[in-house]
Amino acid sequence: MDQPENTLPAFQNAVDLGYRYIETDVHVTADGVLVAFHDSTLDRVTDATGNITDLTWAEVSQALVVGLDGTKAPIPRLDELLETFPDIRFNIDPKQHSSAEPLMSLLARFDCLDRVCVGSFSDSRLQSFRARFGDRICLGLGPRSIAKLRLSSMVRRAPSLPGHIAQVPPTQKGVPIVDARFVETAHAAGLQVHVWTIDEPRQMHELLDLGVDGIMTDRPAELRRVFIERGIWH
């Protein structure tokens, strides 16, 4: 990644490369502002410290994300991203339970359910979005559904699962998750398969050979080159 991660310059770079889909995690500040940020604390990648949920937006907005080359950029609000990129689709992961309700309210206020997919490691969090929006919102599978899909793939039986997309790593604790049977079973169940986080071209090619529908990466320029090589960049 050439720009400080999860910042407006990083997202702008992806859009400038031609991407139409962006993934981000969100956290909520002490005063209810949703920010696009991966970690629950500022410590790892910014010039500040503290838990985001304990800080106000005024405090979080003073922190600067530091890139690998030393460049700095502020943490963006989610509403800022939705306004800045009105034609871009977003995959959003509310990282904590406290961010779920503010995210649902923001999506309703922006009337942007048609360009958002929500993913989460929490089955209950996903259920809250399902209860609020029904079939009007795209949802990823939760951990229980992913486990059921993996088991079903071993006997090549397409299960009925709540959700639209299986978003998974290629392996979990050394155990392969994404293989030909997994992808075939997901597709038979009407699900897309997105794999994270893939930064090496060789693995990108391998996953595309399996028929995955999406790849999440920290190296968008590299993934774009792979798509161009395969003649699938549009």
PDB file of C-alpha atoms in Angstrom:
ATOM      1  CA  MET A   1       0.000   0.000   0.000  1.00  0.00           C
ATOM      2  CA  ASP A   2       1.512   3.316  -1.084  1.00  0.00           C
ATOM      3  CA  GLN A   3      -0.633   5.570   1.112  1.00  0.00           C
ATOM      4  CA  PRO A   4      -1.343   5.460   4.858  1.00  0.00           C
ATOM      5  CA  GLU A   5      -3.840   2.614   5.334  1.00  0.00           C
ATOM      6  CA  ASN A   6      -7.571   3.272   5.535  1.00  0.00           C
ATOM      7  CA  THR A   7      -7.196   6.953   4.715  1.00  0.00           C
ATOM      8  CA  LEU A   8      -8.805   9.093   2.053  1.00  0.00           C
ATOM      9  CA  PRO A   9      -5.615   9.100  -0.091  1.00  0.00           C
ATOM     10  CA  ALA A  10      -5.518   5.268   0.050  1.00  0.00           C
ATOM     11  CA  PHE A  11      -9.149   4.955  -1.013  1.00  0.00           C
ATOM     12  CA  GLN A  12      -8.662   7.605  -3.689  1.00  0.00           C
ATOM     13  CA  ASN A  13      -5.695   5.664  -5.032  1.00  0.00           C
ATOM     14  CA  ALA A  14      -7.847   2.542  -5.385  1.00  0.00           C
ATOM     15  CA  VAL A  15     -10.559   4.512  -7.180  1.00  0.00           C
ATOM     16  CA  ASP A  16      -7.973   6.153  -9.458  1.00  0.00           C
ATOM     17  CA  LEU A  17      -6.690   2.673 -10.361  1.00  0.00           C
ATOM     18  CA  GLY A  18     -10.202   1.834 -11.503  1.00  0.00           C
ATOM     19  CA  TYR A  19     -11.629  -0.110  -8.571  1.00  0.00           C
ATOM     20  CA  ARG A  20     -15.365   0.121  -7.973  1.00  0.00           C
ATOM     21  CA  TYR A  21     -15.418  -1.845  -4.701  1.00  0.00           C
ATOM     22  CA  ILE A  22     -13.743  -0.775  -1.469  1.00  0.00           C
ATOM     23  CA  GLU A  23     -13.483  -2.628   1.843  1.00  0.00           C
ATOM     24  CA  THR A  24     -13.174  -0.928   5.203  1.00  0.00           C
ATOM     25  CA  ASP A  25     -13.637  -1.659   8.879  1.00  0.00           C
ATOM     26  CA  VAL A  26     -15.445   0.840  11.076  1.00  0.00           C
ATOM     27  CA  HIS A  27     -15.360   1.817  14.736  1.00  0.00           C
ATOM     28  CA  VAL A  28     -17.482   4.320  16.616  1.00  0.00           C
ATOM     29  CA  THR A  29     -16.123   7.140  18.751  1.00  0.00           C
ATOM     30  CA  ALA A  30     -17.354   8.011  22.234  1.00  0.00           C
ATOM     31  CA  ASP A  31     -19.705  10.607  20.741  1.00  0.00           C
ATOM     32  CA  GLY A  32     -21.150   8.313  18.080  1.00  0.00           C
ATOM     33  CA  VAL A  33     -19.102   9.103  14.967  1.00  0.00           C
ATOM     34  CA  LEU A  34     -18.231   6.184  12.687  1.00  0.00           C
ATOM     35  CA  VAL A  35     -14.641   6.174  11.484  1.00  0.00           C
ATOM     36  CA  ALA A  36     -13.012   4.037   8.798  1.00  0.00           C
ATOM     37  CA  PHE A  37     -10.218   2.344  10.693  1.00  0.00           C
ATOM     38  CA  HIS A  38      -9.017  -1.224  11.176  1.00  0.00           C
ATOM     39  CA  ASP A  39      -7.760  -1.332  14.754  1.00  0.00           C
ATOM     40  CA  SER A  40      -9.714  -0.654  17.929  1.00  0.00           C
ATOM     41  CA  THR A  41      -6.885   1.576  19.149  1.00  0.00           C
ATOM     42  CA  LEU A  42      -4.846   4.332  17.535  1.00  0.00           C
ATOM     43  CA  ASP A  43      -1.558   2.921  18.760  1.00  0.00           C
ATOM     44  CA  ARG A  44      -0.296   0.779  15.857  1.00  0.00           C
ATOM     45  CA  VAL A  45      -0.478   3.073  12.823  1.00  0.00           C
ATOM     46  CA  THR A  46      -1.034   6.629  14.073  1.00  0.00           C
ATOM     47  CA  ASP A  47       0.950   9.265  15.914  1.00  0.00           C
ATOM     48  CA  ALA A  48      -1.511   9.053  18.835  1.00  0.00           C
ATOM     49  CA  THR A  49      -2.737   6.457  21.322  1.00  0.00           C
ATOM     50  CA  GLY A  50      -5.992   5.385  22.924  1.00  0.00           C
ATOM     51  CA  ASN A  51      -9.108   3.299  22.371  1.00  0.00           C
ATOM     52  CA  ILE A  52     -11.338   4.810  19.709  1.00  0.00           C
ATOM     53  CA  THR A  53     -14.483   4.051  21.724  1.00  0.00           C
ATOM     54  CA  ASP A  54     -13.066   6.121  24.604  1.00  0.00           C
ATOM     55  CA  LEU A  55     -12.227   9.156  22.465  1.00  0.00           C
ATOM     56  CA  THR A  56     -14.427  11.822  20.903  1.00  0.00           C
ATOM     57  CA  TRP A  57     -14.337  12.543  17.193  1.00  0.00           C
ATOM     58  CA  ALA A  58     -12.551  15.811  17.966  1.00  0.00           C
ATOM     59  CA  GLU A  59      -9.776  13.784  19.576  1.00  0.00           C
ATOM     60  CA  VAL A  60      -9.629  11.048  16.929  1.00  0.00           C
ATOM     61  CA  SER A  61      -9.581  13.624  14.137  1.00  0.00           C
ATOM     62  CA  GLN A  62      -6.287  14.999  15.476  1.00  0.00           C
ATOM     63  CA  ALA A  63      -4.540  11.648  14.984  1.00  0.00           C
ATOM     64  CA  LEU A  64      -2.604  11.069  11.764  1.00  0.00           C
ATOM     65  CA  VAL A  65      -2.101   7.663  10.183  1.00  0.00           C
ATOM     66  CA  VAL A  66       1.576   7.177   9.341  1.00  0.00           C
ATOM     67  CA  GLY A  67       2.435   5.363   6.120  1.00  0.00           C
ATOM     68  CA  LEU A  68       5.434   3.115   5.548  1.00  0.00           C
ATOM     69  CA  ASP A  69       7.227   5.994   3.812  1.00  0.00           C
ATOM     70  CA  GLY A  70       6.442   8.422   6.631  1.00  0.00           C
ATOM     71  CA  THR A  71       3.587  10.244   4.889  1.00  0.00           C
ATOM     72  CA  LYS A  72       0.639  11.094   7.116  1.00  0.00           C
ATOM     73  CA  ALA A  73      -3.101  11.460   6.626  1.00  0.00           C
ATOM     74  CA  PRO A  74      -6.093  11.838   8.956  1.00  0.00           C
ATOM     75  CA  ILE A  75      -8.604   9.113   9.797  1.00  0.00           C
ATOM     76  CA  PRO A  76     -11.736   9.548   7.646  1.00  0.00           C
ATOM     77  CA  ARG A  77     -15.327   9.405   8.833  1.00  0.00           C
ATOM     78  CA  LEU A  78     -17.490   6.820   7.106  1.00  0.00           C
ATOM     79  CA  ASP A  79     -20.017   9.435   6.025  1.00  0.00           C
ATOM     80  CA  GLU A  80     -17.129  11.337   4.427  1.00  0.00           C
ATOM     81  CA  LEU A  81     -16.232   8.276   2.348  1.00  0.00           C
ATOM     82  CA  LEU A  82     -19.821   7.700   1.246  1.00  0.00           C
ATOM     83  CA  GLU A  83     -20.096  11.346   0.178  1.00  0.00           C
ATOM     84  CA  THR A  84     -16.678  11.490  -1.510  1.00  0.00           C
ATOM     85  CA  PHE A  85     -17.255   8.315  -3.543  1.00  0.00           C
ATOM     86  CA  PRO A  86     -20.969   8.281  -4.445  1.00  0.00           C
ATOM     87  CA  ASP A  87     -20.495   5.720  -7.239  1.00  0.00           C
ATOM     88  CA  ILE A  88     -18.334   3.284  -5.281  1.00  0.00           C
ATOM     89  CA  ARG A  89     -19.623   0.147  -3.561  1.00  0.00           C
ATOM     90  CA  PHE A  90     -18.449  -0.485  -0.010  1.00  0.00           C
ATOM     91  CA  ASN A  91     -17.875  -3.644   1.972  1.00  0.00           C
ATOM     92  CA  ILE A  92     -18.101  -2.584   5.620  1.00  0.00           C
ATOM     93  CA  ASP A  93     -17.193  -4.527   8.747  1.00  0.00           C
ATOM     94  CA  PRO A  94     -18.517  -3.057  12.022  1.00  0.00           C
ATOM     95  CA  LYS A  95     -15.708  -4.292  14.231  1.00  0.00           C
ATOM     96  CA  GLN A  96     -17.513  -3.926  17.563  1.00  0.00           C
ATOM     97  CA  HIS A  97     -21.091  -4.355  18.692  1.00  0.00           C
ATOM     98  CA  SER A  98     -21.275  -0.667  19.607  1.00  0.00           C
ATOM     99  CA  SER A  99     -20.739   0.311  15.968  1.00  0.00           C
ATOM    100  CA  ALA A 100     -23.679  -1.716  14.615  1.00  0.00           C
ATOM    101  CA  GLU A 101     -26.555   0.616  15.495  1.00  0.00           C
ATOM    102  CA  PRO A 102     -24.757   3.799  14.358  1.00  0.00           C
ATOM    103  CA  LEU A 103     -23.906   2.049  11.082  1.00  0.00           C
ATOM    104  CA  MET A 104     -27.502   0.974  10.502  1.00  0.00           C
ATOM    105  CA  SER A 105     -28.677   4.534  11.150  1.00  0.00           C
ATOM    106  CA  LEU A 106     -26.066   5.988   8.808  1.00  0.00           C
ATOM    107  CA  LEU A 107     -26.925   3.585   5.983  1.00  0.00           C
ATOM    108  CA  ALA A 108     -30.616   4.398   6.357  1.00  0.00           C
ATOM    109  CA  ARG A 109     -29.889   8.133   6.383  1.00  0.00           C
ATOM    110  CA  PHE A 110     -27.779   7.907   3.234  1.00  0.00           C
ATOM    111  CA  ASP A 111     -30.259   5.523   1.571  1.00  0.00           C
ATOM    112  CA  CYS A 112     -27.291   3.587   0.193  1.00  0.00           C
ATOM    113  CA  LEU A 113     -28.179  -0.037   0.877  1.00  0.00           C
ATOM    114  CA  ASP A 114     -27.849  -0.791  -2.832  1.00  0.00           C
ATOM    115  CA  ARG A 115     -24.098  -0.118  -2.738  1.00  0.00           C
ATOM    116  CA  VAL A 116     -23.140  -1.583   0.626  1.00  0.00           C
ATOM    117  CA  CYS A 117     -22.392  -5.083   1.858  1.00  0.00           C
ATOM    118  CA  VAL A 118     -21.896  -5.691   5.570  1.00  0.00           C
ATOM    119  CA  GLY A 119     -19.585  -8.423   6.821  1.00  0.00           C
ATOM    120  CA  SER A 120     -18.742  -9.415  10.379  1.00  0.00           C
ATOM    121  CA  PHE A 121     -17.186 -12.092  12.554  1.00  0.00           C
ATOM    122  CA  SER A 122     -20.286 -11.813  14.747  1.00  0.00           C
ATOM    123  CA  ASP A 123     -23.405 -13.817  13.869  1.00  0.00           C
ATOM    124  CA  SER A 124     -25.520 -11.689  16.228  1.00  0.00           C
ATOM    125  CA  ARG A 125     -24.258  -8.481  14.664  1.00  0.00           C
ATOM    126  CA  LEU A 126     -25.218  -9.719  11.210  1.00  0.00           C
ATOM    127  CA  GLN A 127     -28.621 -10.777  12.511  1.00  0.00           C
ATOM    128  CA  SER A 128     -29.264  -7.237  13.744  1.00  0.00           C
ATOM    129  CA  PHE A 129     -28.744  -5.920  10.197  1.00  0.00           C
ATOM    130  CA  ARG A 130     -30.948  -8.679   8.796  1.00  0.00           C
ATOM    131  CA  ALA A 131     -33.696  -7.818  11.271  1.00  0.00           C
ATOM    132  CA  ARG A 132     -33.474  -4.131  10.409  1.00  0.00           C
ATOM    133  CA  PHE A 133     -33.189  -4.286   6.616  1.00  0.00           C
ATOM    134  CA  GLY A 134     -34.295  -7.765   5.571  1.00  0.00           C
ATOM    135  CA  ASP A 135     -33.343  -8.657   2.003  1.00  0.00           C
ATOM    136  CA  ARG A 136     -32.630  -5.032   1.104  1.00  0.00           C
ATOM    137  CA  ILE A 137     -29.017  -5.295   2.264  1.00  0.00           C
ATOM    138  CA  CYS A 138     -26.158  -7.523   1.167  1.00  0.00           C
ATOM    139  CA  LEU A 139     -24.696  -9.489   4.078  1.00  0.00           C
ATOM    140  CA  GLY A 140     -21.698 -11.717   4.449  1.00  0.00           C
ATOM    141  CA  LEU A 141     -21.906 -15.064   6.186  1.00  0.00           C
ATOM    142  CA  GLY A 142     -21.127 -15.238   9.893  1.00  0.00           C
ATOM    143  CA  PRO A 143     -18.743 -17.748  11.480  1.00  0.00           C
ATOM    144  CA  ARG A 144     -21.378 -20.446  12.031  1.00  0.00           C
ATOM    145  CA  SER A 145     -22.546 -20.257   8.432  1.00  0.00           C
ATOM    146  CA  ILE A 146     -18.973 -20.339   7.127  1.00  0.00           C
ATOM    147  CA  ALA A 147     -18.337 -23.477   9.158  1.00  0.00           C
ATOM    148  CA  LYS A 148     -21.524 -25.059   7.810  1.00  0.00           C
ATOM    149  CA  LEU A 149     -20.542 -24.161   4.257  1.00  0.00           C
ATOM    150  CA  ARG A 150     -17.086 -25.685   4.701  1.00  0.00           C
ATOM    151  CA  LEU A 151     -18.514 -28.910   6.098  1.00  0.00           C
ATOM    152  CA  SER A 152     -21.125 -29.053   3.339  1.00  0.00           C
ATOM    153  CA  SER A 153     -18.407 -28.636   0.720  1.00  0.00           C
ATOM    154  CA  MET A 154     -16.765 -31.842   1.909  1.00  0.00           C
ATOM    155  CA  VAL A 155     -19.822 -33.806   0.805  1.00  0.00           C
ATOM    156  CA  ARG A 156     -20.604 -31.436  -2.079  1.00  0.00           C
ATOM    157  CA  ARG A 157     -24.027 -30.541  -0.726  1.00  0.00           C
ATOM    158  CA  ALA A 158     -25.237 -26.958  -1.185  1.00  0.00           C
ATOM    159  CA  PRO A 159     -26.668 -25.690   2.127  1.00  0.00           C
ATOM    160  CA  SER A 160     -29.297 -22.998   2.645  1.00  0.00           C
ATOM    161  CA  LEU A 161     -27.591 -20.146   4.474  1.00  0.00           C
ATOM    162  CA  PRO A 162     -28.527 -16.596   5.504  1.00  0.00           C
ATOM    163  CA  GLY A 163     -26.369 -14.185   3.543  1.00  0.00           C
ATOM    164  CA  HIS A 164     -25.002 -13.442   0.118  1.00  0.00           C
ATOM    165  CA  ILE A 165     -21.205 -13.699   0.301  1.00  0.00           C
ATOM    166  CA  ALA A 166     -18.685 -15.995   1.965  1.00  0.00           C
ATOM    167  CA  GLN A 167     -15.739 -13.795   2.918  1.00  0.00           C
ATOM    168  CA  VAL A 168     -12.904 -15.973   4.163  1.00  0.00           C
ATOM    169  CA  PRO A 169      -9.126 -16.326   4.427  1.00  0.00           C
ATOM    170  CA  PRO A 170      -7.567 -19.030   2.245  1.00  0.00           C
ATOM    171  CA  THR A 171      -6.613 -21.010   5.361  1.00  0.00           C
ATOM    172  CA  GLN A 172      -7.478 -20.926   9.057  1.00  0.00           C
ATOM    173  CA  LYS A 173      -4.847 -22.070  11.546  1.00  0.00           C
ATOM    174  CA  GLY A 174      -3.132 -24.005   8.796  1.00  0.00           C
ATOM    175  CA  VAL A 175      -6.314 -25.730   7.632  1.00  0.00           C
ATOM    176  CA  PRO A 176      -7.309 -24.966   4.010  1.00  0.00           C
ATOM    177  CA  ILE A 177     -10.691 -23.276   3.619  1.00  0.00           C
ATOM    178  CA  VAL A 178     -10.809 -22.167   0.002  1.00  0.00           C
ATOM    179  CA  ASP A 179     -10.495 -25.024  -2.450  1.00  0.00           C
ATOM    180  CA  ALA A 180     -12.388 -26.079  -5.566  1.00  0.00           C
ATOM    181  CA  ARG A 181     -15.087 -27.875  -3.568  1.00  0.00           C
ATOM    182  CA  PHE A 182     -15.653 -24.871  -1.315  1.00  0.00           C
ATOM    183  CA  VAL A 183     -16.051 -22.501  -4.259  1.00  0.00           C
ATOM    184  CA  GLU A 184     -18.298 -24.915  -6.155  1.00  0.00           C
ATOM    185  CA  THR A 185     -20.521 -25.501  -3.111  1.00  0.00           C
ATOM    186  CA  ALA A 186     -20.797 -21.776  -2.404  1.00  0.00           C
ATOM    187  CA  HIS A 187     -21.783 -21.058  -5.988  1.00  0.00           C
ATOM    188  CA  ALA A 188     -24.318 -23.900  -5.932  1.00  0.00           C
ATOM    189  CA  ALA A 189     -25.802 -22.263  -2.820  1.00  0.00           C
ATOM    190  CA  GLY A 190     -26.060 -18.926  -4.641  1.00  0.00           C
ATOM    191  CA  LEU A 191     -23.157 -17.363  -2.749  1.00  0.00           C
ATOM    192  CA  GLN A 192     -20.143 -15.414  -3.935  1.00  0.00           C
ATOM    193  CA  VAL A 193     -16.696 -16.158  -2.481  1.00  0.00           C
ATOM    194  CA  HIS A 194     -14.365 -13.320  -1.488  1.00  0.00           C
ATOM    195  CA  VAL A 195     -10.922 -14.118  -0.076  1.00  0.00           C
ATOM    196  CA  TRP A 196      -8.725 -11.969   2.179  1.00  0.00           C
ATOM    197  CA  THR A 197      -6.029 -10.669   2.471  1.00  0.00           C
ATOM    198  CA  ILE A 198      -4.092 -11.688  -0.650  1.00  0.00           C
ATOM    199  CA  ASP A 199      -0.991  -9.712  -1.607  1.00  0.00           C
ATOM    200  CA  GLU A 200       1.085 -12.156  -3.672  1.00  0.00           C
ATOM    201  CA  PRO A 201       0.374 -12.451  -7.442  1.00  0.00           C
ATOM    202  CA  ARG A 202       0.910 -16.225  -7.430  1.00  0.00           C
ATOM    203  CA  GLN A 203      -1.831 -16.713  -4.847  1.00  0.00           C
ATOM    204  CA  MET A 204      -4.092 -14.256  -6.643  1.00  0.00           C
ATOM    205  CA  HIS A 205      -3.802 -16.365  -9.799  1.00  0.00           C
ATOM    206  CA  GLU A 206      -4.418 -19.597  -7.874  1.00  0.00           C
ATOM    207  CA  LEU A 207      -7.607 -18.262  -6.296  1.00  0.00           C
ATOM    208  CA  LEU A 208      -8.892 -16.873  -9.569  1.00  0.00           C
ATOM    209  CA  ASP A 209      -8.218 -20.263 -11.154  1.00  0.00           C
ATOM    210  CA  LEU A 210     -10.509 -21.749  -8.485  1.00  0.00           C
ATOM    211  CA  GLY A 211     -13.258 -19.338  -9.524  1.00  0.00           C
ATOM    212  CA  VAL A 212     -13.430 -16.974  -6.541  1.00  0.00           C
ATOM    213  CA  ASP A 213     -15.529 -13.878  -7.139  1.00  0.00           C
ATOM    214  CA  GLY A 214     -13.470 -11.338  -5.236  1.00  0.00           C
ATOM    215  CA  ILE A 215     -10.072 -10.769  -3.658  1.00  0.00           C
ATOM    216  CA  MET A 216      -9.253  -8.320  -0.884  1.00  0.00           C
ATOM    217  CA  THR A 217      -5.706  -6.992  -0.977  1.00  0.00           C
ATOM    218  CA  ASP A 218      -3.399  -4.372   0.477  1.00  0.00           C
ATOM    219  CA  ARG A 219      -1.703  -4.176  -2.948  1.00  0.00           C
ATOM    220  CA  PRO A 220      -4.393  -2.916  -5.327  1.00  0.00           C
ATOM    221  CA  ALA A 221      -1.939  -2.075  -8.123  1.00  0.00           C
ATOM    222  CA  GLU A 222      -0.595  -5.644  -8.036  1.00  0.00           C
ATOM    223  CA  LEU A 223      -4.078  -7.154  -8.147  1.00  0.00           C
ATOM    224  CA  ARG A 224      -4.973  -4.867 -11.033  1.00  0.00           C
ATOM    225  CA  ARG A 225      -1.947  -6.154 -12.957  1.00  0.00           C
ATOM    226  CA  VAL A 226      -3.085  -9.722 -12.362  1.00  0.00           C
ATOM    227  CA  PHE A 227      -6.586  -8.896 -13.625  1.00  0.00           C
ATOM    228  CA  ILE A 228      -5.118  -7.237 -16.730  1.00  0.00           C
ATOM    229  CA  GLU A 229      -2.874 -10.248 -17.396  1.00  0.00           C
ATOM    230  CA  ARG A 230      -5.938 -12.491 -17.272  1.00  0.00           C
ATOM    231  CA  GLY A 231      -8.029 -10.166 -19.434  1.00  0.00           C
ATOM    232  CA  ILE A 232     -10.677  -9.614 -16.747  1.00  0.00           C
ATOM    233  CA  TRP A 233     -10.037  -5.979 -15.877  1.00  0.00           C
ATOM    234  CA  HIS A 234     -13.045  -3.882 -16.863  1.00  0.00           C
TER     235      HIS A 234
END
